[in-house]
Structures are given as C-alpha cells and as structure tokens.
Amino acid sequence: MNLTTTTNSVMMFCILASMAIFDAFSTLLSILKKGIFVDQKSLLMQKTNIELKAMPAGVKSISNMNKKQLVDLILVAF
C-alpha cells in the first residue's frame, strides 16, 4: 500500500462521513420544520368523505354523516 492509496482512502472516508453528517443535520432540521406531534383532527380533515367512511368498519348509519361528524367519530373510536 503506497501513500496515494492511503490518501485516497482517507479522503473517501472524509467525504462519506461529511455526507452522513449533512444528512443527519438535514433530518434534524426537518423535524423542527414539520413538528414532532401532528394534530390528528387536521390530518383527518384533509381526507375525503369516502376515505373517512371506509375507516370505521362495522359502524352503522355513517352514510348520513358530514365530514366533521365522521372525524369526531373516528377520533372517539380509535
């Protein structure tokens, strides 16, 4: 093993380590941006009525419910 091979190996390690550190920092910053806790009610309000009606399996008389009632039912049931 000569000096250039050792130097190339060390440089490759430094590049890979810096890429891993950059990825870790970007992940940590994205947690701050997106938040750790997501409000389940707002997440459910983004779904369509068809998707919401499919979630509470076995519950009767959900066909006449509006979106707010469906979200409340899902939050209480689950």
Backbone as numpy.savetxt, mean C-alpha at the origin, in Angstrom:
# Nx Ny Nz CAx CAy CAz Cx Cy Cz
44.84 -12.48 -8.10 43.99 -11.32 -8.10 44.90 -10.08 -8.10
44.69 -9.25 -9.05 45.53 -8.05 -9.13 44.79 -6.83 -8.59
45.43 -5.69 -8.64 44.90 -4.47 -8.03 43.64 -3.96 -8.74
43.58 -4.06 -10.06 42.41 -3.55 -10.77 41.18 -4.40 -10.49
41.33 -5.69 -10.35 40.20 -6.56 -10.04 39.66 -6.24 -8.65
40.56 -6.02 -7.70 40.15 -5.67 -6.34 39.46 -4.30 -6.34
40.02 -3.36 -7.08 39.43 -2.02 -7.16 38.04 -2.07 -7.80
37.92 -2.85 -8.86 36.62 -2.99 -9.52 35.59 -3.63 -8.58
36.01 -4.60 -7.79 35.11 -5.26 -6.86 34.65 -4.28 -5.78
35.59 -3.48 -5.26 35.24 -2.51 -4.22 34.31 -1.44 -4.79
34.57 -0.98 -5.98 33.71 0.04 -6.60 32.30 -0.52 -6.86
32.21 -1.75 -7.31 30.91 -2.38 -7.54 30.15 -2.51 -6.23
30.84 -2.89 -5.16 30.20 -2.98 -3.85 29.70 -1.62 -3.40
30.51 -0.59 -3.57 30.10 0.76 -3.16 28.88 1.24 -3.95
28.85 0.95 -5.23 27.71 1.35 -6.06 26.45 0.62 -5.62
26.55 -0.69 -5.42 25.38 -1.46 -5.00 24.91 -1.06 -3.61
25.84 -0.79 -2.70 25.47 -0.37 -1.35 24.78 1.00 -1.39
25.29 1.92 -2.20 24.65 3.23 -2.28 23.26 3.14 -2.91
23.08 2.24 -3.86 21.75 2.05 -4.45 20.77 1.48 -3.41
21.23 0.55 -2.60 20.38 -0.03 -1.56 20.01 1.02 -0.51
20.96 1.85 -0.13 20.70 2.91 0.86 19.72 3.93 0.29
19.90 4.31 -0.97 18.98 5.25 -1.61 17.57 4.68 -1.66
17.43 3.40 -1.98 16.12 2.76 -2.02 15.47 2.75 -0.64
16.27 2.48 0.39 15.73 2.47 1.75 15.24 3.85 2.16
16.01 4.90 1.85 15.58 6.26 2.19 14.33 6.66 1.41
14.26 6.28 0.15 13.07 6.64 -0.63 11.83 5.92 -0.09
11.99 4.70 0.40 10.88 3.98 1.01 10.43 4.67 2.29
11.39 5.08 3.11 11.04 5.79 4.34 10.34 7.11 4.06
10.77 7.83 3.06 10.13 9.09 2.71 8.73 8.88 2.15
8.52 7.78 1.45 7.19 7.51 0.92 6.21 7.17 2.03
6.71 6.60 3.13 5.84 6.32 4.27 5.35 7.63 4.87
6.24 8.61 4.95 5.82 9.91 5.48 4.81 10.58 4.57
4.96 10.40 3.27 4.06 11.03 2.32 2.68 10.36 2.31
2.67 9.05 2.26 1.41 8.31 2.16 0.74 8.12 3.52
1.50 8.08 4.57 0.95 7.87 5.91 0.93 6.40 6.26
0.97 6.14 7.52 1.00 4.75 7.99 -0.41 4.21 8.11
-1.28 5.01 8.69 -2.64 4.58 8.91 -3.54 5.17 7.82
-4.32 4.32 7.19 -5.22 4.75 6.14 -6.64 4.69 6.68
-7.40 5.75 6.48 -8.79 5.80 6.92 -9.61 4.83 6.08
-10.14 3.80 6.72 -10.87 2.76 6.00 -12.15 3.30 5.36
-12.78 4.26 6.02 -14.03 4.80 5.47 -13.78 5.52 4.15
-12.73 6.33 4.10 -12.44 7.04 2.85 -11.99 6.07 1.76
-11.31 5.01 2.16 -10.89 3.99 1.19 -12.10 3.27 0.61
-13.08 2.97 1.45 -14.30 2.30 0.97 -15.17 3.24 0.13
-15.16 4.52 0.45 -15.97 5.47 -0.32 -15.47 5.62 -1.76
-14.23 5.24 -2.02 -13.69 5.31 -3.37 -14.17 4.15 -4.24
-14.67 3.09 -3.62 -15.15 1.94 -4.37 -16.53 2.21 -4.95
-16.89 1.43 -5.95 -18.21 1.58 -6.55 -19.25 0.82 -5.72
-20.52 1.10 -5.98 -21.60 0.40 -5.26 -21.58 -1.09 -5.54
-21.24 -1.47 -6.74 -21.19 -2.90 -7.09 -20.11 -3.61 -6.28
-18.94 -2.97 -6.15 -17.86 -3.56 -5.36 -18.26 -3.64 -3.88
-18.93 -2.61 -3.39 -19.34 -2.61 -1.99 -20.40 -3.67 -1.71
-21.33 -3.87 -2.64 -22.38 -4.87 -2.44 -21.84 -6.29 -2.47
-20.71 -6.50 -3.12 -20.11 -7.83 -3.18 -19.35 -8.18 -1.90
-19.01 -7.21 -1.09 -18.18 -7.46 0.09 -18.92 -8.17 1.22
-20.08 -7.72 1.66 -20.74 -8.41 2.79 -21.56 -9.61 2.30
-20.92 -10.73 2.13 -21.59 -11.92 1.62 -22.57 -12.45 2.67
-23.75 -12.81 2.22 -24.75 -13.40 3.10 -25.65 -12.40 3.79
-25.44 -11.11 3.59 -26.29 -10.10 4.21 -27.44 -9.81 3.26
-28.65 -9.83 3.81 -29.84 -9.61 2.98 -30.20 -8.13 2.94
-30.98 -7.76 1.97 -31.53 -6.42 1.75 -30.47 -5.34 1.60
-29.38 -5.68 0.89 -28.37 -4.65 0.63 -28.58 -3.99 -0.73
-29.51 -4.52 -1.50 -29.71 -3.96 -2.83 -30.34 -2.56 -2.78
-31.06 -2.25 -1.71 -31.70 -0.94 -1.59 -30.85 0.08 -0.86
-29.68 -0.29 -0.40 -28.84 0.62 0.38 -28.05 1.54 -0.53
-27.83 2.77 -0.03 -26.97 3.69 -0.77 -25.51 3.47 -0.33
-24.62 4.22 -0.91 -23.19 4.01 -0.68 -22.80 4.23 0.78
-23.32 5.28 1.41 -22.99 5.56 2.81 -23.46 4.44 3.72
-24.66 3.93 3.48 -25.17 2.83 4.28 -24.34 1.55 4.09
-23.93 1.30 2.85 -23.09 0.12 2.59 -21.75 0.22 3.30
-21.14 1.40 3.26 -19.84 1.60 3.92 -20.00 1.41 5.43
-21.05 1.96 6.01 -21.29 1.79 7.45 -21.51 0.33 7.81
-22.24 -0.39 6.97 -22.48 -1.81 7.20 -21.18 -2.60 7.16
-20.36 -2.31 6.19 -19.07 -3.03 6.04 -18.16 -2.71 7.21
-18.11 -1.47 7.66 -17.25 -1.10 8.78 -17.70 -1.76 10.08
-19.01 -1.90 10.27 -19.51 -2.54 11.47 -19.32 -4.06 11.41
-19.56 -4.63 10.22 -19.49 -6.08 10.07 -18.06 -6.61 10.13
-17.12 -5.83 9.63 -15.74 -6.32 9.59 -14.96 -5.54 10.57
